[in-house]
Amino acid sequence: MKRIEDIKADSNNILGEWSGKEWKFEEETGLGKMKENFAIGRLGDPNFGIIVYRAQELSSEGSRLLDKSLVVRFPLLKSAASQPSKPVKK
């Protein structure tokens, strides 16, 4: 995957306001063209992160063989990460 320009989406974006880093993979063969994008970032609400993956594949004739997206929104727990865990007593 090749690192591409950072994302800075505004609130009109389908995912809402968010910013992050993105990578892209493209491959063209005699059978068709494959594109994949992977991005990870932070939503406008600083308490949540986001992972976006998209895969697209076209046949050599131009027919769409694959077009799937996956979006994962997850909490960023600053307080939990900053506190060491306590050992479990047996």
PDB file of N, CA and C in Angstrom:
ATOM      1  N   MET A   1       0.838  -1.180   0.000  1.00  0.00           N
ATOM      2  CA  MET A   1       0.000   0.000   0.000  1.00  0.00           C
ATOM      3  C   MET A   1       0.882   1.242   0.000  1.00  0.00           C
ATOM      4  N   LYS A   2       0.417   2.253  -0.674  1.00  0.00           N
ATOM      5  CA  LYS A   2       1.149   3.511  -0.795  1.00  0.00           C
ATOM      6  C   LYS A   2       0.453   4.572   0.051  1.00  0.00           C
ATOM      7  N   ARG A   3       1.218   5.285   0.831  1.00  0.00           N
ATOM      8  CA  ARG A   3       0.678   6.368   1.660  1.00  0.00           C
ATOM      9  C   ARG A   3       0.266   7.509   0.749  1.00  0.00           C
ATOM     10  N   ILE A   4      -0.975   8.010   0.932  1.00  0.00           N
ATOM     11  CA  ILE A   4      -1.460   9.139   0.141  1.00  0.00           C
ATOM     12  C   ILE A   4      -1.813  10.293   1.074  1.00  0.00           C
ATOM     13  N   GLU A   5      -2.367  11.344   0.506  1.00  0.00           N
ATOM     14  CA  GLU A   5      -2.665  12.578   1.237  1.00  0.00           C
ATOM     15  C   GLU A   5      -3.571  12.335   2.447  1.00  0.00           C
ATOM     16  N   ASP A   6      -3.317  13.082   3.528  1.00  0.00           N
ATOM     17  CA  ASP A   6      -4.147  12.994   4.729  1.00  0.00           C
ATOM     18  C   ASP A   6      -5.587  13.392   4.429  1.00  0.00           C
ATOM     19  N   ILE A   7      -6.502  12.841   5.212  1.00  0.00           N
ATOM     20  CA  ILE A   7      -7.929  13.143   5.063  1.00  0.00           C
ATOM     21  C   ILE A   7      -8.320  14.229   6.057  1.00  0.00           C
ATOM     22  N   LYS A   8      -9.087  15.181   5.600  1.00  0.00           N
ATOM     23  CA  LYS A   8      -9.658  16.231   6.452  1.00  0.00           C
ATOM     24  C   LYS A   8     -11.077  16.460   5.944  1.00  0.00           C
ATOM     25  N   ALA A   9     -12.023  15.626   6.423  1.00  0.00           N
ATOM     26  CA  ALA A   9     -13.411  15.684   5.960  1.00  0.00           C
ATOM     27  C   ALA A   9     -14.228  16.604   6.865  1.00  0.00           C
ATOM     28  N   ASP A  10     -15.119  17.385   6.254  1.00  0.00           N
ATOM     29  CA  ASP A  10     -15.965  18.278   7.054  1.00  0.00           C
ATOM     30  C   ASP A  10     -17.257  17.568   7.451  1.00  0.00           C
ATOM     31  N   SER A  11     -18.120  18.264   8.144  1.00  0.00           N
ATOM     32  CA  SER A  11     -19.349  17.672   8.681  1.00  0.00           C
ATOM     33  C   SER A  11     -20.338  17.252   7.594  1.00  0.00           C
ATOM     34  N   ASN A  12     -20.165  17.702   6.353  1.00  0.00           N
ATOM     35  CA  ASN A  12     -21.046  17.300   5.255  1.00  0.00           C
ATOM     36  C   ASN A  12     -20.687  15.925   4.687  1.00  0.00           C
ATOM     37  N   ASN A  13     -19.554  15.372   5.084  1.00  0.00           N
ATOM     38  CA  ASN A  13     -19.123  14.056   4.626  1.00  0.00           C
ATOM     39  C   ASN A  13     -20.100  12.998   5.129  1.00  0.00           C
ATOM     40  N   ILE A  14     -20.272  11.908   4.383  1.00  0.00           N
ATOM     41  CA  ILE A  14     -21.207  10.845   4.779  1.00  0.00           C
ATOM     42  C   ILE A  14     -20.854  10.253   6.149  1.00  0.00           C
ATOM     43  N   LEU A  15     -19.580  10.286   6.527  1.00  0.00           N
ATOM     44  CA  LEU A  15     -19.148   9.780   7.829  1.00  0.00           C
ATOM     45  C   LEU A  15     -19.092  10.878   8.890  1.00  0.00           C
ATOM     46  N   GLY A  16     -19.391  12.096   8.500  1.00  0.00           N
ATOM     47  CA  GLY A  16     -19.286  13.222   9.423  1.00  0.00           C
ATOM     48  C   GLY A  16     -17.874  13.788   9.411  1.00  0.00           C
ATOM     49  N   GLU A  17     -17.628  14.722  10.301  1.00  0.00           N
ATOM     50  CA  GLU A  17     -16.308  15.360  10.376  1.00  0.00           C
ATOM     51  C   GLU A  17     -15.288  14.381  10.945  1.00  0.00           C
ATOM     52  N   TRP A  18     -14.171  14.234  10.230  1.00  0.00           N
ATOM     53  CA  TRP A  18     -13.085  13.403  10.734  1.00  0.00           C
ATOM     54  C   TRP A  18     -11.805  13.708   9.975  1.00  0.00           C
ATOM     55  N   SER A  19     -10.684  13.319  10.562  1.00  0.00           N
ATOM     56  CA  SER A  19      -9.382  13.517   9.925  1.00  0.00           C
ATOM     57  C   SER A  19      -8.529  12.286  10.203  1.00  0.00           C
ATOM     58  N   GLY A  20      -7.603  12.012   9.284  1.00  0.00           N
ATOM     59  CA  GLY A  20      -6.764  10.842   9.483  1.00  0.00           C
ATOM     60  C   GLY A  20      -5.763  10.619   8.365  1.00  0.00           C
ATOM     61  N   LYS A  21      -5.159   9.459   8.399  1.00  0.00           N
ATOM     62  CA  LYS A  21      -4.135   9.035   7.444  1.00  0.00           C
ATOM     63  C   LYS A  21      -4.738   7.987   6.508  1.00  0.00           C
ATOM     64  N   GLU A  22      -4.266   7.974   5.234  1.00  0.00           N
ATOM     65  CA  GLU A  22      -4.832   7.032   4.264  1.00  0.00           C
ATOM     66  C   GLU A  22      -3.740   6.375   3.423  1.00  0.00           C
ATOM     67  N   TRP A  23      -3.984   5.107   3.077  1.00  0.00           N
ATOM     68  CA  TRP A  23      -3.111   4.331   2.211  1.00  0.00           C
ATOM     69  C   TRP A  23      -3.937   3.767   1.068  1.00  0.00           C
ATOM     70  N   LYS A  24      -3.301   3.554  -0.089  1.00  0.00           N
ATOM     71  CA  LYS A  24      -4.017   3.075  -1.272  1.00  0.00           C
ATOM     72  C   LYS A  24      -3.186   2.009  -1.984  1.00  0.00           C
ATOM     73  N   PHE A  25      -3.889   1.001  -2.505  1.00  0.00           N
ATOM     74  CA  PHE A  25      -3.273  -0.053  -3.311  1.00  0.00           C
ATOM     75  C   PHE A  25      -4.047  -0.142  -4.619  1.00  0.00           C
ATOM     76  N   GLU A  26      -3.333  -0.177  -5.730  1.00  0.00           N
ATOM     77  CA  GLU A  26      -3.957  -0.346  -7.047  1.00  0.00           C
ATOM     78  C   GLU A  26      -3.147  -1.365  -7.834  1.00  0.00           C
ATOM     79  N   GLU A  27      -3.877  -2.256  -8.501  1.00  0.00           N
ATOM     80  CA  GLU A  27      -3.217  -3.258  -9.333  1.00  0.00           C
ATOM     81  C   GLU A  27      -4.081  -3.503 -10.564  1.00  0.00           C
ATOM     82  N   GLU A  28      -3.440  -3.483 -11.713  1.00  0.00           N
ATOM     83  CA  GLU A  28      -4.158  -3.747 -12.960  1.00  0.00           C
ATOM     84  C   GLU A  28      -3.499  -4.933 -13.645  1.00  0.00           C
ATOM     85  N   THR A  29      -4.325  -5.929 -13.988  1.00  0.00           N
ATOM     86  CA  THR A  29      -3.843  -7.116 -14.690  1.00  0.00           C
ATOM     87  C   THR A  29      -4.669  -7.286 -15.958  1.00  0.00           C
ATOM     88  N   GLY A  30      -4.407  -8.327 -16.693  1.00  0.00           N
ATOM     89  CA  GLY A  30      -5.191  -8.619 -17.884  1.00  0.00           C
ATOM     90  C   GLY A  30      -6.632  -8.993 -17.558  1.00  0.00           C
ATOM     91  N   LEU A  31      -6.884  -9.358 -16.300  1.00  0.00           N
ATOM     92  CA  LEU A  31      -8.232  -9.756 -15.880  1.00  0.00           C
ATOM     93  C   LEU A  31      -9.062  -8.591 -15.362  1.00  0.00           C
ATOM     94  N   GLY A  32      -8.413  -7.508 -14.949  1.00  0.00           N
ATOM     95  CA  GLY A  32      -9.164  -6.368 -14.431  1.00  0.00           C
ATOM     96  C   GLY A  32      -8.318  -5.465 -13.556  1.00  0.00           C
ATOM     97  N   LYS A  33      -9.008  -4.625 -12.782  1.00  0.00           N
ATOM     98  CA  LYS A  33      -8.348  -3.630 -11.945  1.00  0.00           C
ATOM     99  C   LYS A  33      -8.867  -3.744 -10.510  1.00  0.00           C
ATOM    100  N   MET A  34      -7.943  -3.753  -9.550  1.00  0.00           N
ATOM    101  CA  MET A  34      -8.278  -3.850  -8.134  1.00  0.00           C
ATOM    102  C   MET A  34      -7.798  -2.594  -7.430  1.00  0.00           C
ATOM    103  N   LYS A  35      -8.665  -2.015  -6.573  1.00  0.00           N
ATOM    104  CA  LYS A  35      -8.295  -0.846  -5.773  1.00  0.00           C
ATOM    105  C   LYS A  35      -8.694  -1.114  -4.326  1.00  0.00           C
ATOM    106  N   GLU A  36      -7.789  -0.780  -3.408  1.00  0.00           N
ATOM    107  CA  GLU A  36      -8.086  -0.880  -1.984  1.00  0.00           C
ATOM    108  C   GLU A  36      -7.642   0.408  -1.305  1.00  0.00           C
ATOM    109  N   ASN A  37      -8.447   0.879  -0.367  1.00  0.00           N
ATOM    110  CA  ASN A  37      -8.101   2.044   0.440  1.00  0.00           C
ATOM    111  C   ASN A  37      -8.259   1.676   1.909  1.00  0.00           C
ATOM    112  N   PHE A  38      -7.329   2.134   2.721  1.00  0.00           N
ATOM    113  CA  PHE A  38      -7.379   1.930   4.164  1.00  0.00           C
ATOM    114  C   PHE A  38      -7.087   3.266   4.826  1.00  0.00           C
ATOM    115  N   ALA A  39      -7.921   3.651   5.779  1.00  0.00           N
ATOM    116  CA  ALA A  39      -7.707   4.914   6.490  1.00  0.00           C
ATOM    117  C   ALA A  39      -7.979   4.708   7.972  1.00  0.00           C
ATOM    118  N   ILE A  40      -7.251   5.437   8.787  1.00  0.00           N
ATOM    119  CA  ILE A  40      -7.474   5.430  10.227  1.00  0.00           C
ATOM    120  C   ILE A  40      -7.371   6.863  10.715  1.00  0.00           C
ATOM    121  N   GLY A  41      -8.273   7.230  11.616  1.00  0.00           N
ATOM    122  CA  GLY A  41      -8.263   8.612  12.072  1.00  0.00           C
ATOM    123  C   GLY A  41      -9.122   8.838  13.292  1.00  0.00           C
ATOM    124  N   ARG A  42      -9.497  10.090  13.460  1.00  0.00           N
ATOM    125  CA  ARG A  42     -10.248  10.543  14.622  1.00  0.00           C
ATOM    126  C   ARG A  42     -11.463  11.321  14.145  1.00  0.00           C
ATOM    127  N   LEU A  43     -12.611  11.038  14.746  1.00  0.00           N
ATOM    128  CA  LEU A  43     -13.828  11.771  14.414  1.00  0.00           C
ATOM    129  C   LEU A  43     -13.766  13.189  14.961  1.00  0.00           C
ATOM    130  N   GLY A  44     -14.712  14.035  14.534  1.00  0.00           N
ATOM    131  CA  GLY A  44     -14.808  15.393  15.063  1.00  0.00           C
ATOM    132  C   GLY A  44     -15.001  15.382  16.572  1.00  0.00           C
ATOM    133  N   ASP A  45     -15.709  14.377  17.083  1.00  0.00           N
ATOM    134  CA  ASP A  45     -15.832  14.146  18.526  1.00  0.00           C
ATOM    135  C   ASP A  45     -14.534  13.464  18.954  1.00  0.00           C
ATOM    136  N   PRO A  46     -13.688  14.124  19.734  1.00  0.00           N
ATOM    137  CA  PRO A  46     -12.361  13.581  20.041  1.00  0.00           C
ATOM    138  C   PRO A  46     -12.379  12.295  20.865  1.00  0.00           C
ATOM    139  N   ASN A  47     -13.556  11.842  21.272  1.00  0.00           N
ATOM    140  CA  ASN A  47     -13.647  10.616  22.061  1.00  0.00           C
ATOM    141  C   ASN A  47     -13.728   9.355  21.205  1.00  0.00           C
ATOM    142  N   PHE A  48     -13.765   9.518  19.864  1.00  0.00           N
ATOM    143  CA  PHE A  48     -13.927   8.356  18.992  1.00  0.00           C
ATOM    144  C   PHE A  48     -12.920   8.349  17.847  1.00  0.00           C
ATOM    145  N   GLY A  49     -12.450   7.146  17.520  1.00  0.00           N
ATOM    146  CA  GLY A  49     -11.592   6.933  16.365  1.00  0.00           C
ATOM    147  C   GLY A  49     -12.391   6.240  15.274  1.00  0.00           C
ATOM    148  N   ILE A  50     -11.798   6.139  14.074  1.00  0.00           N
ATOM    149  CA  ILE A  50     -12.492   5.530  12.943  1.00  0.00           C
ATOM    150  C   ILE A  50     -11.481   4.784  12.069  1.00  0.00           C
ATOM    151  N   ILE A  51     -11.904   3.622  11.578  1.00  0.00           N
ATOM    152  CA  ILE A  51     -11.140   2.843  10.603  1.00  0.00           C
ATOM    153  C   ILE A  51     -12.044   2.658   9.392  1.00  0.00           C
ATOM    154  N   VAL A  52     -11.513   2.926   8.203  1.00  0.00           N
ATOM    155  CA  VAL A  52     -12.290   2.786   6.967  1.00  0.00           C
ATOM    156  C   VAL A  52     -11.496   1.905   6.004  1.00  0.00           C
ATOM    157  N   TYR A  53     -12.170   0.886   5.443  1.00  0.00           N
ATOM    158  CA  TYR A  53     -11.556   0.020   4.436  1.00  0.00           C
ATOM    159  C   TYR A  53     -12.515  -0.073   3.251  1.00  0.00           C
ATOM    160  N   ARG A  54     -11.993   0.072   2.050  1.00  0.00           N
ATOM    161  CA  ARG A  54     -12.827  -0.047   0.853  1.00  0.00           C
ATOM    162  C   ARG A  54     -12.075  -0.850  -0.199  1.00  0.00           C
ATOM    163  N   ALA A  55     -12.789  -1.780  -0.824  1.00  0.00           N
ATOM    164  CA  ALA A  55     -12.221  -2.602  -1.894  1.00  0.00           C
ATOM    165  C   ALA A  55     -13.127  -2.510  -3.115  1.00  0.00           C
ATOM    166  N   GLN A  56     -12.522  -2.294  -4.272  1.00  0.00           N
ATOM    167  CA  GLN A  56     -13.251  -2.220  -5.539  1.00  0.00           C
ATOM    168  C   GLN A  56     -12.494  -3.046  -6.574  1.00  0.00           C
ATOM    169  N   GLU A  57     -13.255  -3.789  -7.372  1.00  0.00           N
ATOM    170  CA  GLU A  57     -12.642  -4.564  -8.449  1.00  0.00           C
ATOM    171  C   GLU A  57     -13.512  -4.453  -9.693  1.00  0.00           C
ATOM    172  N   LEU A  58     -12.864  -4.150 -10.814  1.00  0.00           N
ATOM    173  CA  LEU A  58     -13.541  -4.062 -12.112  1.00  0.00           C
ATOM    174  C   LEU A  58     -12.943  -5.096 -13.047  1.00  0.00           C
ATOM    175  N   SER A  59     -13.800  -5.723 -13.853  1.00  0.00           N
ATOM    176  CA  SER A  59     -13.304  -6.664 -14.862  1.00  0.00           C
ATOM    177  C   SER A  59     -12.640  -5.876 -15.988  1.00  0.00           C
ATOM    178  N   SER A  60     -11.950  -6.577 -16.860  1.00  0.00           N
ATOM    179  CA  SER A  60     -11.302  -5.898 -17.991  1.00  0.00           C
ATOM    180  C   SER A  60     -12.331  -5.280 -18.935  1.00  0.00           C
ATOM    181  N   GLU A  61     -13.587  -5.745 -18.879  1.00  0.00           N
ATOM    182  CA  GLU A  61     -14.667  -5.163 -19.692  1.00  0.00           C
ATOM    183  C   GLU A  61     -15.338  -3.977 -19.002  1.00  0.00           C
ATOM    184  N   GLY A  62     -14.971  -3.717 -17.749  1.00  0.00           N
ATOM    185  CA  GLY A  62     -15.551  -2.591 -17.020  1.00  0.00           C
ATOM    186  C   GLY A  62     -16.705  -2.951 -16.100  1.00  0.00           C
ATOM    187  N   SER A  63     -17.044  -4.240 -15.981  1.00  0.00           N
ATOM    188  CA  SER A  63     -18.116  -4.670 -15.074  1.00  0.00           C
ATOM    189  C   SER A  63     -17.625  -4.634 -13.629  1.00  0.00           C
ATOM    190  N   ARG A  64     -18.468  -4.167 -12.731  1.00  0.00           N
ATOM    191  CA  ARG A  64     -18.121  -4.114 -11.316  1.00  0.00           C
ATOM    192  C   ARG A  64     -18.234  -5.515 -10.722  1.00  0.00           C
ATOM    193  N   LEU A  65     -17.126  -6.029 -10.222  1.00  0.00           N
ATOM    194  CA  LEU A  65     -17.102  -7.350  -9.604  1.00  0.00           C
ATOM    195  C   LEU A  65     -17.194  -7.255  -8.089  1.00  0.00           C
ATOM    196  N   LEU A  66     -16.681  -6.171  -7.538  1.00  0.00           N
ATOM    197  CA  LEU A  66     -16.645  -5.999  -6.088  1.00  0.00           C
ATOM    198  C   LEU A  66     -16.657  -4.517  -5.766  1.00  0.00           C
ATOM    199  N   ASP A  67     -17.450  -4.142  -4.780  1.00  0.00           N
ATOM    200  CA  ASP A  67     -17.458  -2.764  -4.276  1.00  0.00           C
ATOM    201  C   ASP A  67     -17.987  -2.822  -2.847  1.00  0.00           C
ATOM    202  N   LYS A  68     -17.080  -2.986  -1.887  1.00  0.00           N
ATOM    203  CA  LYS A  68     -17.461  -3.148  -0.483  1.00  0.00           C
ATOM    204  C   LYS A  68     -16.711  -2.147   0.380  1.00  0.00           C
ATOM    205  N   SER A  69     -17.406  -1.667   1.399  1.00  0.00           N
ATOM    206  CA  SER A  69     -16.803  -0.746   2.363  1.00  0.00           C
ATOM    207  C   SER A  69     -17.065  -1.250   3.771  1.00  0.00           C
ATOM    208  N   LEU A  70     -16.129  -0.992   4.652  1.00  0.00           N
ATOM    209  CA  LEU A  70     -16.266  -1.345   6.057  1.00  0.00           C
ATOM    210  C   LEU A  70     -15.815  -0.145   6.876  1.00  0.00           C
ATOM    211  N   VAL A  71     -16.659   0.264   7.815  1.00  0.00           N
ATOM    212  CA  VAL A  71     -16.330   1.390   8.690  1.00  0.00           C
ATOM    213  C   VAL A  71     -16.473   0.919  10.132  1.00  0.00           C
ATOM    214  N   VAL A  72     -15.443   1.146  10.938  1.00  0.00           N
ATOM    215  CA  VAL A  72     -15.474   0.790  12.352  1.00  0.00           C
ATOM    216  C   VAL A  72     -15.238   2.059  13.162  1.00  0.00           C
ATOM    217  N   ARG A  73     -16.171   2.357  14.053  1.00  0.00           N
ATOM    218  CA  ARG A  73     -16.043   3.501  14.969  1.00  0.00           C
ATOM    219  C   ARG A  73     -15.755   2.919  16.341  1.00  0.00           C
ATOM    220  N   PHE A  74     -14.749   3.472  17.036  1.00  0.00           N
ATOM    221  CA  PHE A  74     -14.366   2.907  18.328  1.00  0.00           C
ATOM    222  C   PHE A  74     -14.048   4.021  19.316  1.00  0.00           C
ATOM    223  N   PRO A  75     -14.288   3.764  20.621  1.00  0.00           N
ATOM    224  CA  PRO A  75     -14.016   4.787  21.633  1.00  0.00           C
ATOM    225  C   PRO A  75     -12.518   4.907  21.895  1.00  0.00           C
ATOM    226  N   LEU A  76     -12.086   6.120  22.150  1.00  0.00           N
ATOM    227  CA  LEU A  76     -10.703   6.386  22.550  1.00  0.00           C
ATOM    228  C   LEU A  76     -10.737   6.663  24.051  1.00  0.00           C
ATOM    229  N   LEU A  77     -10.283   5.710  24.824  1.00  0.00           N
ATOM    230  CA  LEU A  77     -10.363   5.818  26.275  1.00  0.00           C
ATOM    231  C   LEU A  77      -9.047   6.339  26.833  1.00  0.00           C
ATOM    232  N   LYS A  78      -8.923   7.634  26.905  1.00  0.00           N
ATOM    233  CA  LYS A  78      -7.682   8.240  27.393  1.00  0.00           C
ATOM    234  C   LYS A  78      -7.427   7.874  28.847  1.00  0.00           C
ATOM    235  N   SER A  79      -8.455   7.912  29.674  1.00  0.00           N
ATOM    236  CA  SER A  79      -8.260   7.658  31.096  1.00  0.00           C
ATOM    237  C   SER A  79      -7.849   6.213  31.354  1.00  0.00           C
ATOM    238  N   ALA A  80      -8.399   5.261  30.613  1.00  0.00           N
ATOM    239  CA  ALA A  80      -8.050   3.855  30.804  1.00  0.00           C
ATOM    240  C   ALA A  80      -6.620   3.582  30.353  1.00  0.00           C
ATOM    241  N   ALA A  81      -6.185   4.226  29.301  1.00  0.00           N
ATOM    242  CA  ALA A  81      -4.835   4.002  28.784  1.00  0.00           C
ATOM    243  C   ALA A  81      -3.775   4.621  29.687  1.00  0.00           C
ATOM    244  N   SER A  82      -4.118   5.670  30.408  1.00  0.00           N
ATOM    245  CA  SER A  82      -3.122   6.354  31.227  1.00  0.00           C
ATOM    246  C   SER A  82      -2.956   5.725  32.604  1.00  0.00           C
ATOM    247  N   GLN A  83      -3.893   4.874  33.022  1.00  0.00           N
ATOM    248  CA  GLN A  83      -3.805   4.246  34.333  1.00  0.00           C
ATOM    249  C   GLN A  83      -3.304   2.815  34.186  1.00  0.00           C
ATOM    250  N   PRO A  84      -2.265   2.451  34.946  1.00  0.00           N
ATOM    251  CA  PRO A  84      -1.792   1.069  34.864  1.00  0.00           C
ATOM    252  C   PRO A  84      -2.833   0.124  35.464  1.00  0.00           C
ATOM    253  N   SER A  85      -2.923  -1.069  34.909  1.00  0.00           N
ATOM    254  CA  SER A  85      -3.881  -2.035  35.446  1.00  0.00           C
ATOM    255  C   SER A  85      -3.346  -2.619  36.746  1.00  0.00           C
ATOM    256  N   LYS A  86      -4.267  -2.946  37.639  1.00  0.00           N
ATOM    257  CA  LYS A  86      -3.890  -3.515  38.935  1.00  0.00           C
ATOM    258  C   LYS A  86      -3.773  -5.025  38.785  1.00  0.00           C
ATOM    259  N   PRO A  87      -2.809  -5.630  39.482  1.00  0.00           N
ATOM    260  CA  PRO A  87      -2.676  -7.088  39.394  1.00  0.00           C
ATOM    261  C   PRO A  87      -3.881  -7.774  40.040  1.00  0.00           C
ATOM    262  N   VAL A  88      -4.225  -8.922  39.503  1.00  0.00           N
ATOM    263  CA  VAL A  88      -5.344  -9.698  40.037  1.00  0.00           C
ATOM    264  C   VAL A  88      -4.833 -10.568  41.169  1.00  0.00           C
ATOM    265  N   LYS A  89      -5.503 -10.488  42.337  1.00  0.00           N
ATOM    266  CA  LYS A  89      -5.110 -11.314  43.488  1.00  0.00           C
ATOM    267  C   LYS A  89      -5.777 -12.670  43.380  1.00  0.00           C
ATOM    268  N   LYS A  90      -4.999 -13.704  43.690  1.00  0.00           N
ATOM    269  CA  LYS A  90      -5.539 -15.076  43.640  1.00  0.00           C
ATOM    270  C   LYS A  90      -5.901 -15.553  45.009  1.00  0.00           C
TER     271      LYS A  90
END
